[in-house]
Short mmCIF file of C-alpha atoms and ligand atoms in Angstrom, two decimals:
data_model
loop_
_atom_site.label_atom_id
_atom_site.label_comp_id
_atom_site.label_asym_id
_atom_site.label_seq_id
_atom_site.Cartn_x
_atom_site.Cartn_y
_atom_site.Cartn_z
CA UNK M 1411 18.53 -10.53 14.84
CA UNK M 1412 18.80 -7.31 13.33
CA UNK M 1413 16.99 -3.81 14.60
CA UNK M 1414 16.63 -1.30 12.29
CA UNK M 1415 15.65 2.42 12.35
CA UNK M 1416 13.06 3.01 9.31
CA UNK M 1417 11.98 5.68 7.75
CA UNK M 1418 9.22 6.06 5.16
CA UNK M 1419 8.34 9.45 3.32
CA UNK M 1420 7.03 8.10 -0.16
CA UNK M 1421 3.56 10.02 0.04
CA UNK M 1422 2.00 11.86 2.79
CA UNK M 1423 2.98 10.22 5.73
CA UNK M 1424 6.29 11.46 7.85
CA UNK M 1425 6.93 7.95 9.81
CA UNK M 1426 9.93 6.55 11.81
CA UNK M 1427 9.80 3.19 13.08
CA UNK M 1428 12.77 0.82 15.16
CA UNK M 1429 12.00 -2.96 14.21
CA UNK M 1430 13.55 -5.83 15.78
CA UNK M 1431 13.49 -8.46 13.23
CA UNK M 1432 9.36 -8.78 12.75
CA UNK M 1433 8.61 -6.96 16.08
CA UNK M 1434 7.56 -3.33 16.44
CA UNK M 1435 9.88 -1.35 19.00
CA UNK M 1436 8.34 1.91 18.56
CA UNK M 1437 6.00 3.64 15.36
CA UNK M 1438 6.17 6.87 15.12
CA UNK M 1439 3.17 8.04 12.30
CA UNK M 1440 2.53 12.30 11.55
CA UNK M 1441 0.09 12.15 9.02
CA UNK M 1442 -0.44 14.99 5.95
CA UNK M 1443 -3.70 14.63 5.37
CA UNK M 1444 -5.54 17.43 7.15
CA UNK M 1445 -2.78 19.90 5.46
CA UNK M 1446 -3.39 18.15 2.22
CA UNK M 1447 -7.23 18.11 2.34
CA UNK M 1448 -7.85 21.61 1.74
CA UNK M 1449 -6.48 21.13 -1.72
CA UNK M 1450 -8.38 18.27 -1.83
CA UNK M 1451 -5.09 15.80 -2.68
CA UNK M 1452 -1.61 15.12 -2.25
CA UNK M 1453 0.14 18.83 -3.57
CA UNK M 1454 4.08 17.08 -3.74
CA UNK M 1455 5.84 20.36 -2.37
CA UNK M 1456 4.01 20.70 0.37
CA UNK M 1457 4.54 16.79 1.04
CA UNK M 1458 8.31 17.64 0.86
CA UNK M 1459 8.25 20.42 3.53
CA UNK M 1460 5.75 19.04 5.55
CA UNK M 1461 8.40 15.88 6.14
CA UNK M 1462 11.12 18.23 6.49
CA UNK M 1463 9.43 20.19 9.45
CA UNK M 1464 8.72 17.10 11.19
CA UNK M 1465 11.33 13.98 10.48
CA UNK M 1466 13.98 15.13 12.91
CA UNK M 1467 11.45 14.92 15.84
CA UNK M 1468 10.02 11.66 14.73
CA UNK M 1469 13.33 10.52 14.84
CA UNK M 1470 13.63 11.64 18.53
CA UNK M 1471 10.13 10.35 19.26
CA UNK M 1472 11.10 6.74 18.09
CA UNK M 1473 14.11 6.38 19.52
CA UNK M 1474 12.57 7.89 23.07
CA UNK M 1475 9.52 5.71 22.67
CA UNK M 1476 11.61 2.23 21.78
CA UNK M 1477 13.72 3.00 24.64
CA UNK M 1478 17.20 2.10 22.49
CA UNK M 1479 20.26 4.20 22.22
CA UNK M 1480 21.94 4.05 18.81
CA UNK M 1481 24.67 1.27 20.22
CA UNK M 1482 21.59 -1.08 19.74
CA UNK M 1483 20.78 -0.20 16.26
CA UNK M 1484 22.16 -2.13 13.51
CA UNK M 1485 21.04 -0.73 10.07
CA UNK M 1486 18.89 2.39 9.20
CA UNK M 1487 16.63 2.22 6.16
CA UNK M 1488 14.33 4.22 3.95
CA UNK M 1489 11.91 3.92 1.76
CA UNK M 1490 13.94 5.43 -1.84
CA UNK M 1491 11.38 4.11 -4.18
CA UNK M 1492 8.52 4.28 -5.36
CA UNK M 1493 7.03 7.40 -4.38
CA UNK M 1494 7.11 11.39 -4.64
CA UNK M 1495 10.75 12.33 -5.46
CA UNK M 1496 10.82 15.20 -3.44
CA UNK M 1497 9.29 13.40 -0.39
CA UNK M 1498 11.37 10.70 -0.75
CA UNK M 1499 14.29 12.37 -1.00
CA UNK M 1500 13.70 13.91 2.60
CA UNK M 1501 13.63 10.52 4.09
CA UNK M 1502 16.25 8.91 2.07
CA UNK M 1503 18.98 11.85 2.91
CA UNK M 1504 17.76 11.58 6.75
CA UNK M 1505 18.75 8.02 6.54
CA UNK M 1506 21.76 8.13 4.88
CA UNK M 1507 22.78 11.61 7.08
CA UNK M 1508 21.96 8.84 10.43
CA UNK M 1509 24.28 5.96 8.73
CA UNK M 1510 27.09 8.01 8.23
CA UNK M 1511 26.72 9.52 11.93
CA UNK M 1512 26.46 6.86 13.65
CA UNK M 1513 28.10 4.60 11.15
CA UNK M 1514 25.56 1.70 10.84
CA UNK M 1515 24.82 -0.06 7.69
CA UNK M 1516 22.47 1.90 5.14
CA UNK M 1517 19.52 -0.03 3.26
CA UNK M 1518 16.78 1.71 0.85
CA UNK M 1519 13.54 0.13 0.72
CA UNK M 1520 11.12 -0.54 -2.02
CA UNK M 1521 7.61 0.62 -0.68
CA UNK M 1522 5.84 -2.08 -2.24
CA UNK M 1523 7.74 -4.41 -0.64
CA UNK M 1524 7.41 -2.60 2.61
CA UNK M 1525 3.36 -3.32 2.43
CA UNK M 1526 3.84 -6.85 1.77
CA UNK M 1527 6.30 -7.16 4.85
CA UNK M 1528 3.65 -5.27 6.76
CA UNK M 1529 1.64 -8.83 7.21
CA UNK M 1530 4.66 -10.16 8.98
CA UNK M 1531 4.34 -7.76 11.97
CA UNK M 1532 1.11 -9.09 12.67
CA UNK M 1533 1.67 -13.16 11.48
CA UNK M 1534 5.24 -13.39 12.64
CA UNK M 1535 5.28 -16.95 11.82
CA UNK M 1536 3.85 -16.51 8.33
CA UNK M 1537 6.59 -17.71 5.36
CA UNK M 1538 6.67 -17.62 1.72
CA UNK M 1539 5.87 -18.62 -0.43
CA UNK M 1540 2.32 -16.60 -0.97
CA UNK M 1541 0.22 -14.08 -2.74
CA UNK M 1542 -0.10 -10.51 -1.77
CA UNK M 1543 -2.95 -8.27 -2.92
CA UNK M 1544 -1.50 -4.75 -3.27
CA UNK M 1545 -4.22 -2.48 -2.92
CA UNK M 1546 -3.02 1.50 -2.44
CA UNK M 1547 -3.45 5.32 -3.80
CA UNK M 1548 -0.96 3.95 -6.30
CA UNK M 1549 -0.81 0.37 -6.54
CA UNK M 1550 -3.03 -2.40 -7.29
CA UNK M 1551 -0.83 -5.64 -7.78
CA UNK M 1552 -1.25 -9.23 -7.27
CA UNK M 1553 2.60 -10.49 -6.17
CA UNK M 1554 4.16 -13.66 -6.05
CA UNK M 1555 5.60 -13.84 -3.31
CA UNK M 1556 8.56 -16.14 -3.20
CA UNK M 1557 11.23 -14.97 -0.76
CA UNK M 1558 13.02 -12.27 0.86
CA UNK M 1559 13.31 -9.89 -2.76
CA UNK M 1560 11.61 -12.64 -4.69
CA UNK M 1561 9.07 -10.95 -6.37
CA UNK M 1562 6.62 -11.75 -9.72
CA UNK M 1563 4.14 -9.38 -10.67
CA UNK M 1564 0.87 -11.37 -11.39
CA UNK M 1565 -1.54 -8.97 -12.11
CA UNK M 1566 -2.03 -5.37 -12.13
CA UNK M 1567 -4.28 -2.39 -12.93
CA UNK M 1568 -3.88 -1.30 -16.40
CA UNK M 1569 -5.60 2.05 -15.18
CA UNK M 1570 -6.67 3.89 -11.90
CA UNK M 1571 -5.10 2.10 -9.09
CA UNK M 1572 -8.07 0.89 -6.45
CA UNK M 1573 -7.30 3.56 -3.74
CA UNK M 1574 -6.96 5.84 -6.81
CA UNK M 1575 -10.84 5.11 -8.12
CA UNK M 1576 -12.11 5.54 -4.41
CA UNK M 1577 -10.39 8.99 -4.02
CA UNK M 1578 -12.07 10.05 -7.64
CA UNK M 1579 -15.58 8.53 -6.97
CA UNK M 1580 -15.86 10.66 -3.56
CA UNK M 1581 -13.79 13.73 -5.53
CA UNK M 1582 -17.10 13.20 -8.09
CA UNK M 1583 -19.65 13.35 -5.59
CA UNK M 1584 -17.95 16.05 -3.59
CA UNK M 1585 -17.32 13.87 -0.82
CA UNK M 1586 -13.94 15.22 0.27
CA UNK M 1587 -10.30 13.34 0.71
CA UNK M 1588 -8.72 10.22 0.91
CA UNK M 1589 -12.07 8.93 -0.15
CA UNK M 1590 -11.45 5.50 0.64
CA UNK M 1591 -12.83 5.95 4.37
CA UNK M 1592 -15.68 8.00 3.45
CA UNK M 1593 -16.64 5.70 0.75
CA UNK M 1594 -16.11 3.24 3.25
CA UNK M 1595 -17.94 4.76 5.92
CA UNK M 1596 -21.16 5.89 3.98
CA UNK M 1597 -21.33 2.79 2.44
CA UNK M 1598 -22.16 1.23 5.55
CA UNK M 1599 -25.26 2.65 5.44
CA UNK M 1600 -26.17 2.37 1.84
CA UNK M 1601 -28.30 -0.68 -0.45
CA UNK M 1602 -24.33 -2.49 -2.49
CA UNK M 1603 -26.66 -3.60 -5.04
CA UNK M 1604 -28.92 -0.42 -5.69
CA UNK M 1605 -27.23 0.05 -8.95
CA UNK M 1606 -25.52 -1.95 -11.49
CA UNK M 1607 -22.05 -1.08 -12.27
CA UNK M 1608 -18.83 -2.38 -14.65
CA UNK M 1609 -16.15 -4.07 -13.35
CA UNK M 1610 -13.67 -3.76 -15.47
CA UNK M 1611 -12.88 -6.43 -17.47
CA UNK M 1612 -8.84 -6.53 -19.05
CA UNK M 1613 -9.71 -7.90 -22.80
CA UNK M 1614 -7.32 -10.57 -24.40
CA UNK M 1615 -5.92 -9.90 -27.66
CA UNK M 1616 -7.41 -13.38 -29.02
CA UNK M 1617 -10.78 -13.06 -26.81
CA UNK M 1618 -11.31 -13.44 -23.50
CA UNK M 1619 -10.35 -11.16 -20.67
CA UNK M 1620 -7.41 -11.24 -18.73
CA UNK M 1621 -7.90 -13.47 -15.29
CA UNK M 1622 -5.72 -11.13 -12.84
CA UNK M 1623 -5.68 -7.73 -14.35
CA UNK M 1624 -8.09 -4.92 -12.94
CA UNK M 1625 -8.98 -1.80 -14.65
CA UNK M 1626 -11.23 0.94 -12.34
CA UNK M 1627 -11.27 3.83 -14.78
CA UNK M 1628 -14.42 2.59 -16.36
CA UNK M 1629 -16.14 1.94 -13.48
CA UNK M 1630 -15.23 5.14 -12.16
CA UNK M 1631 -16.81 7.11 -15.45
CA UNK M 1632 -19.74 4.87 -14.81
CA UNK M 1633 -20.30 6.71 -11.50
CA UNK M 1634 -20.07 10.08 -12.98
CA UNK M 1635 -22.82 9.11 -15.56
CA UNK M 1636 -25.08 7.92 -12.94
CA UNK M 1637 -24.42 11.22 -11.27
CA UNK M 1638 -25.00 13.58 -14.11
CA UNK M 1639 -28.40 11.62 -15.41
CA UNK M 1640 -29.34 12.04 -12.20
CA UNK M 1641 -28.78 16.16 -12.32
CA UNK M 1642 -30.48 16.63 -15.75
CA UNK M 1643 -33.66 14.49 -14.85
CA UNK M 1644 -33.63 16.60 -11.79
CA UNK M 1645 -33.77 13.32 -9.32
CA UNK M 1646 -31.80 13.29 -6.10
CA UNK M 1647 -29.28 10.48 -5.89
CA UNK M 1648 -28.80 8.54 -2.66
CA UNK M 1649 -25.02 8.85 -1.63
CA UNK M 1650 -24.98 5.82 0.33
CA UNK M 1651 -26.44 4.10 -2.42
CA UNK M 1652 -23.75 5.13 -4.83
CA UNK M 1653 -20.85 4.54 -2.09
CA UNK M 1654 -22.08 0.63 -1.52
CA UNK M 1655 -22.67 -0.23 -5.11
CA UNK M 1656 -18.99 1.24 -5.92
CA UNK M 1657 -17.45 -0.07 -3.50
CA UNK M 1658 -19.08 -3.65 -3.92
CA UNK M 1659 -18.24 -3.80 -7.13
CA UNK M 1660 -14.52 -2.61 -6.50
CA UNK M 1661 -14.27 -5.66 -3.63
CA UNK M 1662 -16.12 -7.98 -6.34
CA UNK M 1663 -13.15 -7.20 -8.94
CA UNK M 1664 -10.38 -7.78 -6.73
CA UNK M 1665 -11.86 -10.93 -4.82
CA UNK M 1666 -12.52 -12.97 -7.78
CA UNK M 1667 -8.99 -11.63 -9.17
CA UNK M 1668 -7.06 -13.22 -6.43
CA UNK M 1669 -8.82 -15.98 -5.42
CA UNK M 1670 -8.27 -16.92 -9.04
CA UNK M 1671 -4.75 -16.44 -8.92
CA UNK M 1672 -3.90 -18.20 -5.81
CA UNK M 1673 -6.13 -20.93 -7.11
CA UNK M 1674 -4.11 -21.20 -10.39
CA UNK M 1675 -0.70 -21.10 -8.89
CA UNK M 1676 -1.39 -23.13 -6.15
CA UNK M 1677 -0.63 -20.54 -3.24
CA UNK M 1678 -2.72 -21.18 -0.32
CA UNK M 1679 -2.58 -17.55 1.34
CA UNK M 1680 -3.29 -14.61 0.47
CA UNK M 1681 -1.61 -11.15 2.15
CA UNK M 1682 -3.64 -8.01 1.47
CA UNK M 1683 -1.27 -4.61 1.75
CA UNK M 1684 -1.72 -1.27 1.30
CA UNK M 1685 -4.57 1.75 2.24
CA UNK M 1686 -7.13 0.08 0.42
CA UNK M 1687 -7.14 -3.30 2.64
CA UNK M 1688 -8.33 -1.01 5.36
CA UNK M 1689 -11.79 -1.52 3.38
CA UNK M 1690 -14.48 -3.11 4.94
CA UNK M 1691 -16.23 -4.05 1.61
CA UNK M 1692 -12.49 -6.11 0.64
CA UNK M 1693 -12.11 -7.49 3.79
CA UNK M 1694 -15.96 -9.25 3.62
CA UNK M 1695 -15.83 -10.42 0.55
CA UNK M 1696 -12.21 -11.41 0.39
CA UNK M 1697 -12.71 -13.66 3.59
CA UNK M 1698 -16.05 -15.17 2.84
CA UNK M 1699 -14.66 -16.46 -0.47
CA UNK M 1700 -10.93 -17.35 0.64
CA UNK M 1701 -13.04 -19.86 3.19
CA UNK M 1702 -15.29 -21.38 0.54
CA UNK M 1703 -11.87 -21.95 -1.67
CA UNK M 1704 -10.35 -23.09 1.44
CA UNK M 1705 -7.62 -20.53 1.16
CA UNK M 1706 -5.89 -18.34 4.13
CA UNK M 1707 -6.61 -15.00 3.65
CA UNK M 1708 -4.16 -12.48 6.52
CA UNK M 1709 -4.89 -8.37 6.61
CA UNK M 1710 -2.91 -6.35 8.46
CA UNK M 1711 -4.20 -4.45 11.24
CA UNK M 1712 -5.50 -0.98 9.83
CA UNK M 1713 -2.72 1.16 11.38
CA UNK M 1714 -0.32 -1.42 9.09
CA UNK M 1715 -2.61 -1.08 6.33
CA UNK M 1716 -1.67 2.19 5.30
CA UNK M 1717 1.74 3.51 5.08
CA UNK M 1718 3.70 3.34 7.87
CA UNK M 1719 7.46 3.22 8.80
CA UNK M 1720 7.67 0.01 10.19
CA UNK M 1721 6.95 -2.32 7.78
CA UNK M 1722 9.85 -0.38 6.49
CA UNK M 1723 11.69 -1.46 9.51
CA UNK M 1724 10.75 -5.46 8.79
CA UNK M 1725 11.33 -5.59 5.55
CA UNK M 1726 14.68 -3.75 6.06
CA UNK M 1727 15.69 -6.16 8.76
CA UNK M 1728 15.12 -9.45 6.81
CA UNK M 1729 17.37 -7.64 4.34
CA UNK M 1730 20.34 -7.15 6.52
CA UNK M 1731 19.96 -10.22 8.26
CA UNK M 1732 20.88 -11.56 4.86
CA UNK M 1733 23.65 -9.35 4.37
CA UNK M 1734 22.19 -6.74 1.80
CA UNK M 1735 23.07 -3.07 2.06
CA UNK M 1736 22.53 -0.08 -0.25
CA UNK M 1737 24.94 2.34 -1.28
CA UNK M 1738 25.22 5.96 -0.07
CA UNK M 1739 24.73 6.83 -3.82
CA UNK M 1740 21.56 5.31 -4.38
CA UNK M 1741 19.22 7.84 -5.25
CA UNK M 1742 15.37 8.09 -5.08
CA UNK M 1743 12.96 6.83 -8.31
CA UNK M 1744 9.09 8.05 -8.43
CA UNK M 1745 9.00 4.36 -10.15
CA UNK M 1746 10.42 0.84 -9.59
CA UNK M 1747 8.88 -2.45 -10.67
CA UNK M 1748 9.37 -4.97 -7.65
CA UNK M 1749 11.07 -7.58 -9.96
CA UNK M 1750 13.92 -4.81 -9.12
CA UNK M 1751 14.16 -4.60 -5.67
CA UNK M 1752 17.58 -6.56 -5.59
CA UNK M 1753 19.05 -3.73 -7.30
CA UNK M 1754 19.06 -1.89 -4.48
CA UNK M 1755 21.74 -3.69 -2.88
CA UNK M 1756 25.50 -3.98 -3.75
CA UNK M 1757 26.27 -7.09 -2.13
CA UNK M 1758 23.75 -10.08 -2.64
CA UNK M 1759 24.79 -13.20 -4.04
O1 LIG P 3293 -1.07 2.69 1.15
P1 LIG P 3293 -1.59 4.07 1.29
O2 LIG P 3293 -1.66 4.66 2.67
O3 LIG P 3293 -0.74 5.07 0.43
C1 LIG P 3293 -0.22 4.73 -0.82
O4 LIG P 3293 0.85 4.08 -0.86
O5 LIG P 3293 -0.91 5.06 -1.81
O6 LIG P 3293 -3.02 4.10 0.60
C2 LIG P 3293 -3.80 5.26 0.53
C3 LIG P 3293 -5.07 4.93 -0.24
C4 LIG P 3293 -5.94 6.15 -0.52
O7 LIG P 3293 -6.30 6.13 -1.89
C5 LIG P 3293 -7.16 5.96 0.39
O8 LIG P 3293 -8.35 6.51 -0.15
C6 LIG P 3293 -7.23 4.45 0.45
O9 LIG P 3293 -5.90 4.02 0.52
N1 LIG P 3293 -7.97 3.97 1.65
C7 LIG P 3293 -9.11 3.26 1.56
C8 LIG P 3293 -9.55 3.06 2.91
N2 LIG P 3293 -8.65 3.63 3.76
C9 LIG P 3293 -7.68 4.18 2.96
N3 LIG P 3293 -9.80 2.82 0.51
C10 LIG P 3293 -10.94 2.15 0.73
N4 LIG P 3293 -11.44 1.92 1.99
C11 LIG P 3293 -10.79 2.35 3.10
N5 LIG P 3293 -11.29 2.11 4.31
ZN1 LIG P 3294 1.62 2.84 0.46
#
């Protein structure tokens, strides 16, 4: 039963979590954004300072709010890849600063596999093996899951990642940032099949497209067509409109991706992780076609969807329950395939 102090800094989120095991003790979550959205994105040295200013009294904040004294803490992770470097690094020294202190095991954490661990906060009794749709500002992946570091990538984006395309369509129709919950929100109110738009089909080499691979930037230049005709034949273009069909046709793609997937390799649930499965859109058509397959489909609550310190925390825990730890030399990478995430540990079997 291991409880771990987490730490995640990969983006713009400053979070500290305490997990015992798959149970939340305490979340601590500062978000960036409204310092980011006047630049309308993520600006990575701002991201850096930001978490500087404000991980030391997260830390407090978690510990305070978990009601644990460091005696009861067995391990203290962070998330070291992938991510910004310099916002990573902030979290990743904290963590190894903490471990030395108070001399308790260090572990660095692979954010990806931080989002698929975030479903087992909210289905403790879930178990591999399974598929989990990654869907985030930088990720959109369709894992195998198969155990505790197990990981086979499936399918993935061979462009714009799925958060990525919703930030760019709302950037396009001046729409602010993230876009995903505007998008989201406006779509609500819009007509999903007012206009016809690409999915984004992966060709094959011999013919045929590829069954789990996703590619958004075409869809995304489809948009800005629709806008610009729009401007030179002097019509006004219903927002709403725009914001359903886009973000149909987004939840069509990755639907029929991984209901596919978990069809052909016989898994029968599906995880969804990252910003993205916050998406109302996903979450429809996702569960009315997991039930018609048969299939179990499990999102996250929203607060888990996007990132977050404590699936950190889980994924950490499972970790150290199994004896892996990092060393106080690992450093941070902006990019790590999953397949990798054993690397991070000296002493696994
Ligand atoms: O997982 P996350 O918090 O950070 C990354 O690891 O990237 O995901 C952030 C992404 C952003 O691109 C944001 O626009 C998107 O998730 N997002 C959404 C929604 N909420 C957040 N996209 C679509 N619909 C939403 N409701
Ligand atoms: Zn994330």
């Amino acid at each position: 039963m291991a409880t771990v102090l987490a730490i995640e800094t990969s983006c713009d989120e400053t979070s500290v979590a305490i997990v015992k095991n798959r149970k939340i003790c305490s979340s601590i979550i500062a978000s960036q954004i409204p310092v980011h959205q006047q630049y309308g994105g993520v600006v990575p040295e701002v991201a850096s300072r930001q978490h500087l200013e404000t991980i030391n009294e997260a830390i407090s904040l978690a510990l305070e709010q978990a009601e644990l004294g460091w005696g009861e803490i067995n391990g203290i992770a962070a998330t070291c890849a992938p991510g910004l470097v310099g916002a990573l690094l902030v979290g990743l020294t904290a963590a190894k600063t903490l471990s030395i202190v108070h001399q308790k095991p260090f572990l660095g954490i692979h954010h990806l596999e931080g989002h698929i661990y975030a479903t087992y906060l909210s289905e403790p009794t879930l178990e591999p093996p399974f598929l989990s749709l990654l869907v985030s500002g930088g990720h959109t992946s369709l894992i195998y899951v198969k155990d505790c570091g197990m990981y086979e990538s499936l399918g993935e984006t061979r462009d714009d990642a799925a958060g990525e395309a919703f930030d760019k369509v709302a950037r396009l129709l001046a729409l602010g940032y993230p876009g995903g919950p505007i998008i989201d929100q406006l779509a609500q109110q819009g007509n999903p099949q007012a206009f016809t738009l690409p999915e984004g089909k992966v060709s094959l080499p011999h013919g045929g497209y590829h069954p789990y691979d996703a590619s958004f930037s075409g869809l995304k230049t489809a948009v800005l067509r629709l806008v610009q005709q729009s401007e030179k034949q002097g019509k006004s273009l219903k927002v709403e409109d725009v914001a359903a069909s886009f973000q149909e046709t987004v939840a069509r793609s990755l639907t029929k991706r991984a209901i596919t997937c978990a069809l052909d390799y016989g898994l029968s649930t599906i995880t969804v992780g990252g910003g993205v499965a916050a998406n109302s859109g996903l979450r429809r058509n996702l569960q009315a076609a997991a039930a018609t397959h048969n299939l179990r489909v499990l999102f996250p609550p929203l607060k888990l969807c996007t990132d977050n310190a404590a699936m950190i925390g889980c994924a950490a825990a499972d970790h150290l329950n199994r004896g892996h730890t990092s060393s106080l030399t690992l450093g941070v990478q902006s990019r790590l395939p999953l397949s990798q995430v054993m690397e991070l540990y000296d002493n696994h079997s």
